[in-house]
Amino acid sequence: MRYLACKHIPTAQLAPSMPWKFEPQHDVPESIRKDKKLRQEWIQDPNTRWNYWTLVHGNNEAERINKKSNQPKFIHGFAADLDSQAAFANAANFVSDLPFKPLWIERTLSGGGCRLVFEFEEPMRADDFELACIMLDMVADRLGVTALPGYDKGSSDPTKLWSNGNEWVKVDGGTAIPSATVFKWQKE
């Protein structure tokens, strides 16, 4: 399984997931969608149960990546976070100009932003935290997403768990990035 997810950020016990199939048990209040500070408090609240996903697997897949005790091992794809309020509305235009199409466009919890979600046919090997950061930066560059409006450089953070926006759109013509391409990137 390429995707791992947890239901609660502070505990971050990960399990295989298909985040596009996530069915929330409650709606997210509009105030949380509009206010980043409230959204972060809601995410950290011990009572919040949601879907927080990643494409980076650690040595122990059941635990969140961290520098000290669970180094990155495999990178199964890349999520380019676009924080511009018009990103979701313009995502189709962004995708048409990229060298590879993502498989998914996910609307973020804020409502206007989005993530372009790329999967790899086979995972990249990343044996430590620093190498994973370098590889994710390089992948972002090769995908052409760093020049997009609102691109968040935090997309290259291997510890990142993405809060599911609960609106996923399958991209026409989107496919996993071929193994040969991923292998070539690893060699550079």
Backbone as CSV, one residue per row, in Angstrom:
resi,resn,N_x,N_y,N_z,CA_x,CA_y,CA_z,C_x,C_y,C_z
1,MET,0.850,-1.184,0.000,0.000,0.000,0.000,0.890,1.240,0.000
2,ARG,0.623,2.139,-0.917,1.422,3.360,-1.020,1.123,4.352,0.095
3,TYR,-0.136,4.441,0.489,-0.557,5.439,1.460,-0.647,4.830,2.857
4,LEU,-0.165,5.599,3.828,-0.367,5.278,5.231,-1.118,6.445,5.837
5,ALA,-1.926,6.176,6.861,-2.673,7.258,7.491,-2.922,6.947,8.957
6,CYS,-3.201,8.003,9.715,-3.614,7.851,11.108,-4.909,8.631,11.304
7,LYS,-5.561,8.381,12.435,-6.818,9.057,12.740,-6.626,10.235,13.681
8,HIS,-5.442,10.324,14.281,-5.198,11.364,15.275,-3.728,11.744,15.233
9,ILE,-3.436,13.010,14.963,-2.047,13.462,14.801,-1.176,13.199,16.032
10,PRO,-1.602,13.567,17.256,-0.686,13.363,18.393,-0.249,11.913,18.612
11,THR,-1.111,10.947,18.323,-0.703,9.549,18.506,-0.029,9.002,17.258
12,ALA,-0.520,9.394,16.094,0.080,9.072,14.796,0.435,7.596,14.617
13,GLN,-0.474,6.715,14.972,-0.303,5.298,14.679,-0.807,5.050,13.264
14,LEU,0.108,4.726,12.358,-0.205,4.640,10.934,-0.656,3.244,10.521
15,ALA,-1.516,3.221,9.513,-2.008,1.967,8.932,-2.257,2.218,7.444
16,PRO,-2.290,1.165,6.623,-2.588,1.346,5.204,-3.909,2.095,5.001
17,SER,-3.952,2.926,3.956,-5.112,3.780,3.745,-5.326,4.057,2.261
18,MET,-6.557,4.360,1.920,-6.928,4.914,0.624,-7.654,6.220,0.948
19,PRO,-6.893,7.318,1.110,-7.499,8.542,1.635,-8.638,9.102,0.800
20,TRP,-8.694,8.812,-0.481,-9.783,9.292,-1.332,-11.100,8.597,-0.993
21,LYS,-11.047,7.505,-0.227,-12.260,6.806,0.196,-12.680,7.163,1.626
22,PHE,-11.949,8.066,2.248,-12.245,8.469,3.622,-13.661,9.009,3.744
23,GLU,-14.392,8.499,4.741,-15.741,8.976,5.035,-15.756,9.514,6.453
24,PRO,-15.781,10.844,6.593,-15.748,11.426,7.940,-17.010,11.111,8.732
25,GLN,-16.846,11.056,10.059,-17.985,10.802,10.935,-18.708,12.094,11.298
26,HIS,-18.111,13.244,10.924,-18.716,14.536,11.204,-18.208,15.551,10.184
27,ASP,-18.955,16.625,10.019,-18.535,17.698,9.126,-17.519,18.589,9.826
28,VAL,-16.675,19.220,9.046,-15.733,20.190,9.575,-16.440,21.544,9.594
29,PRO,-16.519,22.181,10.770,-17.174,23.498,10.822,-16.501,24.505,9.886
30,GLU,-17.290,25.369,9.307,-16.778,26.369,8.367,-15.714,27.256,9.019
31,SER,-15.877,27.542,10.310,-14.896,28.385,11.016,-13.511,27.737,11.012
32,ILE,-13.461,26.424,11.083,-12.180,25.702,11.068,-11.589,25.717,9.662
33,ARG,-12.431,25.609,8.669,-11.939,25.668,7.286,-11.335,27.040,6.965
34,LYS,-11.914,28.088,7.493,-11.494,29.446,7.141,-10.332,29.976,7.973
35,ASP,-10.145,29.472,9.188,-9.147,30.027,10.105,-8.051,29.001,10.382
36,LYS,-6.841,29.272,9.888,-5.738,28.317,10.016,-5.416,28.006,11.476
37,LYS,-5.446,29.011,12.336,-5.140,28.790,13.755,-6.169,27.841,14.386
38,LEU,-7.451,28.091,14.126,-8.504,27.200,14.636,-8.361,25.791,14.066
39,ARG,-7.983,25.722,12.779,-7.809,24.421,12.131,-6.692,23.627,12.818
40,GLN,-5.563,24.284,13.117,-4.451,23.609,13.789,-4.855,23.155,15.194
41,GLU,-5.616,23.974,15.908,-6.102,23.583,17.240,-7.034,22.374,17.138
42,TRP,-7.906,22.380,16.134,-8.845,21.274,15.920,-8.080,19.977,15.619
43,ILE,-7.051,20.080,14.771,-6.247,18.912,14.416,-5.565,18.323,15.648
44,GLN,-5.061,19.174,16.537,-4.350,18.722,17.735,-5.276,18.311,18.878
45,ASP,-6.547,18.633,18.785,-7.498,18.311,19.841,-7.564,16.793,20.043
46,PRO,-7.462,16.316,21.291,-7.498,14.864,21.554,-8.779,14.179,21.086
47,ASN,-9.866,14.939,20.912,-11.137,14.343,20.499,-11.325,14.298,18.985
48,THR,-10.455,14.960,18.249,-10.591,14.980,16.793,-10.126,13.654,16.208
49,ARG,-10.981,13.062,15.392,-10.650,11.849,14.636,-10.856,12.186,13.171
50,TRP,-9.809,12.057,12.391,-9.847,12.452,10.991,-8.920,11.527,10.234
51,ASN,-8.552,11.864,9.028,-7.621,11.078,8.221,-6.440,11.973,7.873
52,TYR,-5.252,11.545,8.313,-4.005,12.262,8.059,-3.080,11.279,7.350
53,TRP,-2.711,11.581,6.124,-2.054,10.594,5.271,-0.646,11.019,4.858
54,THR,0.120,10.023,4.394,1.470,10.248,3.903,1.807,9.217,2.833
55,LEU,2.801,9.560,2.007,3.348,8.637,1.016,4.778,8.224,1.371
56,VAL,5.265,8.672,2.532,6.619,8.345,2.981,6.516,7.335,4.121
57,HIS,7.180,6.199,3.938,7.145,5.128,4.938,8.470,5.092,5.690
58,GLY,8.387,4.856,6.984,9.583,4.752,7.804,10.025,3.308,7.970
59,ASN,11.111,3.122,8.697,11.576,1.772,9.010,10.476,0.982,9.706
60,ASN,9.744,1.651,10.577,8.558,1.063,11.195,7.351,1.757,10.569
61,GLU,6.659,1.059,9.688,5.544,1.669,8.952,4.392,2.101,9.851
62,ALA,4.290,1.533,11.035,3.182,1.855,11.927,3.396,3.158,12.688
63,GLU,4.595,3.743,12.578,4.889,4.981,13.301,5.211,6.111,12.334
64,ARG,4.897,7.311,12.784,5.211,8.507,12.017,6.728,8.666,11.908
65,ILE,7.172,9.181,10.776,8.599,9.438,10.559,9.077,10.487,11.563
66,ASN,10.266,10.272,12.104,10.940,11.304,12.893,12.438,11.075,12.782
67,LYS,13.193,12.128,13.044,14.650,12.080,12.845,15.349,11.088,13.761
68,LYS,14.827,10.890,14.961,15.543,10.106,15.961,15.262,8.612,15.919
69,SER,13.991,8.234,15.884,13.689,6.817,16.063,12.992,6.131,14.895
70,ASN,12.598,6.875,13.864,11.945,6.230,12.720,12.283,6.978,11.434
71,GLN,13.456,6.678,10.921,13.960,7.321,9.710,13.130,6.896,8.490
72,PRO,13.048,7.762,7.471,12.359,7.382,6.231,13.057,6.189,5.565
73,LYS,12.265,5.327,4.968,12.816,4.169,4.258,12.396,4.165,2.789
74,PHE,11.116,4.417,2.530,10.595,4.411,1.163,9.727,5.641,0.907
75,ILE,9.858,6.184,-0.309,9.017,7.290,-0.759,8.163,6.746,-1.906
76,HIS,6.868,6.697,-1.695,5.942,6.104,-2.666,5.306,7.113,-3.605
77,GLY,5.609,8.390,-3.391,5.037,9.425,-4.240,5.315,10.786,-3.647
78,PHE,4.625,11.789,-4.175,4.856,13.161,-3.741,3.542,13.927,-3.760
79,ALA,3.300,14.698,-2.698,2.128,15.574,-2.627,2.609,17.014,-2.669
80,ALA,2.263,17.725,-3.717,2.620,19.136,-3.857,1.484,19.972,-3.282
81,ASP,1.748,20.611,-2.152,0.752,21.419,-1.464,0.758,22.830,-2.048
82,LEU,-0.389,23.269,-2.548,-0.529,24.606,-3.132,-1.480,25.405,-2.250
83,ASP,-0.918,26.405,-1.560,-1.684,27.158,-0.566,-2.470,28.335,-1.108
84,SER,-2.364,28.620,-2.369,-3.117,29.729,-2.961,-4.620,29.437,-2.862
85,GLN,-5.407,30.452,-2.500,-6.850,30.249,-2.358,-7.540,29.876,-3.668
86,ALA,-6.900,30.157,-4.794,-7.491,29.806,-6.089,-6.882,28.525,-6.664
87,ALA,-6.044,27.853,-5.899,-5.321,26.685,-6.426,-6.272,25.579,-6.885
88,PHE,-7.271,25.252,-6.083,-8.163,24.160,-6.464,-8.912,24.509,-7.746
89,ALA,-9.384,25.734,-7.842,-10.124,26.164,-9.035,-9.244,26.142,-10.285
90,ASN,-7.943,26.369,-10.116,-7.023,26.430,-11.256,-6.199,25.162,-11.452
91,ALA,-6.448,24.146,-10.660,-5.612,22.942,-10.678,-5.542,22.294,-12.062
92,ALA,-6.645,22.236,-12.773,-6.633,21.610,-14.108,-5.670,22.338,-15.042
93,ASN,-5.613,23.661,-14.943,-4.672,24.437,-15.768,-3.228,24.130,-15.366
94,PHE,-2.978,24.037,-14.056,-1.626,23.740,-13.572,-1.160,22.386,-14.112
95,VAL,-2.029,21.394,-14.015,-1.690,20.019,-14.382,-1.347,19.900,-15.855
96,SER,-2.033,20.651,-16.701,-1.806,20.526,-18.146,-0.391,20.935,-18.555
97,ASP,0.258,21.772,-17.763,1.602,22.249,-18.106,2.735,21.454,-17.457
98,LEU,2.419,20.447,-16.667,3.455,19.690,-15.954,4.010,18.545,-16.808
99,PRO,5.269,18.147,-16.574,5.840,17.035,-17.343,5.190,15.683,-17.030
100,PHE,4.626,15.544,-15.837,3.878,14.343,-15.444,2.572,14.807,-14.822
101,LYS,1.511,14.064,-15.091,0.227,14.397,-14.477,0.106,13.649,-13.151
102,PRO,-0.440,14.332,-12.129,-0.690,13.611,-10.876,-1.854,12.644,-11.061
103,LEU,-1.975,11.693,-10.147,-3.138,10.803,-10.169,-4.357,11.481,-9.570
104,TRP,-4.092,12.354,-8.584,-5.182,12.969,-7.837,-4.949,14.464,-7.648
105,ILE,-6.055,15.199,-7.534,-6.056,16.559,-7.020,-6.955,16.506,-5.787
106,GLU,-6.386,16.895,-4.652,-7.135,16.889,-3.394,-7.366,18.326,-2.953
107,ARG,-8.617,18.678,-2.691,-8.910,19.999,-2.123,-8.482,19.953,-0.652
108,THR,-7.809,20.996,-0.195,-7.358,21.032,1.198,-8.501,21.447,2.120
109,LEU,-8.315,21.268,3.422,-9.338,21.637,4.393,-9.679,23.120,4.346
110,SER,-8.746,23.945,3.894,-9.013,25.386,3.817,-10.048,25.709,2.746
111,GLY,-10.238,24.799,1.808,-11.255,24.974,0.774,-10.731,25.422,-0.574
112,GLY,-9.835,26.409,-0.604,-9.346,26.918,-1.875,-8.058,26.281,-2.337
113,GLY,-7.230,25.859,-1.390,-5.954,25.231,-1.731,-6.147,23.807,-2.219
114,CYS,-5.053,23.236,-2.716,-5.140,21.848,-3.171,-3.778,21.174,-3.065
115,ARG,-3.797,19.878,-3.229,-2.576,19.090,-3.345,-2.630,18.316,-4.653
116,LEU,-1.514,18.365,-5.376,-1.359,17.521,-6.554,-0.643,16.285,-6.063
117,VAL,-1.287,15.133,-6.180,-0.767,13.905,-5.581,-0.251,12.976,-6.684
118,PHE,1.067,12.783,-6.668,1.762,11.931,-7.631,2.142,10.631,-6.944
119,GLU,1.969,9.519,-7.637,2.412,8.223,-7.122,3.543,7.704,-7.995
120,PHE,4.428,6.928,-7.402,5.500,6.262,-8.127,5.091,4.817,-8.387
121,GLU,5.431,4.316,-9.560,5.168,2.920,-9.889,5.860,1.999,-8.878
122,GLU,7.096,2.338,-8.543,7.869,1.639,-7.512,8.453,2.703,-6.579
123,PRO,8.566,2.415,-5.290,9.049,3.450,-4.367,10.532,3.779,-4.538
124,MET,10.862,5.003,-4.150,12.265,5.407,-4.038,12.774,4.930,-2.683
125,ARG,14.015,4.567,-2.653,14.642,4.184,-1.385,15.220,5.450,-0.739
126,ALA,14.957,5.627,0.536,15.501,6.768,1.282,15.968,6.244,2.634
127,ASP,17.251,6.166,2.815,17.773,5.503,4.004,17.948,6.394,5.224
128,ASP,17.750,7.687,5.078,17.804,8.548,6.258,17.060,9.848,5.988
129,PHE,16.904,10.630,7.036,16.089,11.835,6.977,16.627,12.849,5.978
130,GLU,17.910,13.154,6.052,18.491,14.165,5.170,18.389,13.756,3.706
131,LEU,18.661,12.491,3.423,18.555,11.998,2.050,17.110,12.112,1.560
132,ALA,16.148,11.781,2.404,14.737,11.885,2.013,14.380,13.331,1.678
133,CYS,14.863,14.287,2.471,14.597,15.707,2.199,15.184,16.122,0.848
134,ILE,16.412,15.711,0.589,17.072,16.036,-0.680,16.297,15.427,-1.853
135,MET,15.898,14.171,-1.694,15.185,13.489,-2.776,13.815,14.119,-3.034
136,LEU,13.112,14.481,-1.966,11.793,15.097,-2.146,11.910,16.481,-2.796
137,ASP,12.943,17.242,-2.436,13.187,18.527,-3.109,13.455,18.306,-4.601
138,MET,14.264,17.302,-4.906,14.601,16.997,-6.294,13.350,16.542,-7.066
139,VAL,12.520,15.721,-6.443,11.288,15.258,-7.090,10.376,16.452,-7.400
140,ALA,10.232,17.354,-6.444,9.395,18.544,-6.660,9.893,19.338,-7.855
141,ASP,11.203,19.469,-7.948,11.801,20.196,-9.070,11.528,19.475,-10.393
142,ARG,11.739,18.161,-10.423,11.531,17.382,-11.664,10.068,17.377,-12.091
143,LEU,9.166,17.441,-11.122,7.736,17.462,-11.447,7.271,18.836,-11.917
144,GLY,8.086,19.846,-11.698,7.747,21.196,-12.137,6.775,21.930,-11.232
145,VAL,6.585,21.434,-10.014,5.577,22.037,-9.132,6.089,23.229,-8.329
146,THR,7.411,23.375,-8.208,7.957,24.447,-7.369,7.644,25.837,-7.918
147,ALA,7.347,25.945,-9.200,7.033,27.239,-9.810,5.539,27.568,-9.768
148,LEU,4.722,26.649,-9.271,3.276,26.882,-9.252,2.907,27.877,-8.142
149,PRO,1.871,28.696,-8.365,1.456,29.670,-7.359,1.076,29.003,-6.038
150,GLY,1.638,29.514,-4.957,1.307,29.000,-3.631,2.023,27.732,-3.236
151,TYR,3.008,27.282,-4.040,3.703,26.035,-3.692,4.322,26.162,-2.302
152,ASP,4.056,25.170,-1.457,4.564,25.139,-0.086,5.807,24.265,-0.040
153,LYS,6.948,24.864,0.294,8.204,24.111,0.374,8.147,23.011,1.425
154,GLY,7.206,23.113,2.354,7.005,22.061,3.349,6.559,20.740,2.736
155,SER,6.201,20.755,1.457,5.822,19.525,0.760,6.961,18.510,0.757
156,SER,8.200,18.995,0.902,9.373,18.114,0.884,9.765,17.610,2.271
157,ASP,8.942,17.863,3.259,9.217,17.403,4.627,8.726,15.962,4.778
158,PRO,9.639,14.994,4.970,9.204,13.592,5.054,8.369,13.266,6.287
159,THR,8.338,14.149,7.291,7.530,13.891,8.486,6.082,14.340,8.316
160,LYS,5.804,15.022,7.222,4.496,15.652,7.021,3.379,14.616,6.906
161,LEU,2.320,14.838,7.681,1.070,14.104,7.515,0.051,15.114,6.998
162,TRP,-0.597,14.780,5.906,-1.540,15.696,5.274,-2.944,15.492,5.840
163,SER,-3.584,16.583,6.248,-4.976,16.523,6.712,-5.873,16.332,5.495
164,ASN,-6.611,15.268,5.494,-7.459,14.937,4.356,-8.515,16.028,4.147
165,GLY,-8.539,16.584,2.940,-9.538,17.600,2.597,-10.891,17.007,2.252
166,ASN,-10.926,15.686,2.092,-12.145,14.928,1.843,-12.829,15.284,0.527
167,GLU,-12.048,15.779,-0.426,-12.548,15.978,-1.789,-11.396,15.667,-2.728
168,TRP,-11.449,14.506,-3.348,-10.395,14.030,-4.235,-10.949,13.901,-5.645
169,VAL,-10.186,14.399,-6.602,-10.583,14.331,-8.014,-9.519,13.530,-8.760
170,LYS,-9.942,12.458,-9.410,-9.035,11.649,-10.229,-8.692,12.447,-11.487
171,VAL,-7.416,12.510,-11.816,-6.956,13.299,-12.958,-7.010,12.452,-14.229
172,ASP,-7.700,12.945,-15.256,-7.733,12.258,-16.549,-6.319,12.153,-17.095
173,GLY,-5.905,10.953,-17.437,-4.573,10.737,-17.989,-3.480,10.652,-16.942
174,GLY,-3.823,10.785,-15.671,-2.824,10.668,-14.607,-2.433,9.213,-14.404
175,THR,-1.146,8.968,-14.332,-0.645,7.612,-14.085,0.516,7.696,-13.100
176,ALA,0.860,6.556,-12.529,2.026,6.506,-11.645,3.275,6.819,-12.468
177,ILE,4.216,7.507,-11.858,5.460,7.840,-12.551,6.254,6.551,-12.746
178,PRO,6.675,6.261,-13.980,7.328,4.979,-14.284,8.578,4.723,-13.439
179,SER,8.791,3.452,-13.150,9.950,3.031,-12.354,11.265,3.512,-12.955
180,ALA,11.392,3.457,-14.275,12.639,3.876,-14.934,12.928,5.345,-14.660
181,THR,11.896,6.171,-14.643,12.072,7.600,-14.366,12.490,7.807,-12.916
182,VAL,11.814,7.139,-12.002,12.139,7.258,-10.581,13.570,6.767,-10.332
183,PHE,13.951,5.662,-10.965,15.304,5.132,-10.816,16.339,6.142,-11.335
184,LYS,16.042,6.762,-12.473,16.947,7.763,-13.041,17.104,8.940,-12.083
185,TRP,16.003,9.395,-11.493,16.071,10.496,-10.535,16.959,10.117,-9.349
186,GLN,16.837,8.884,-8.885,17.646,8.447,-7.737,19.133,8.457,-8.054
187,LYS,19.471,8.224,-9.301,20.877,8.158,-9.708,21.514,9.546,-9.865
188,GLU,20.677,10.566,-10.050,21.216,11.924,-10.296,21.843,12.527,-9.063
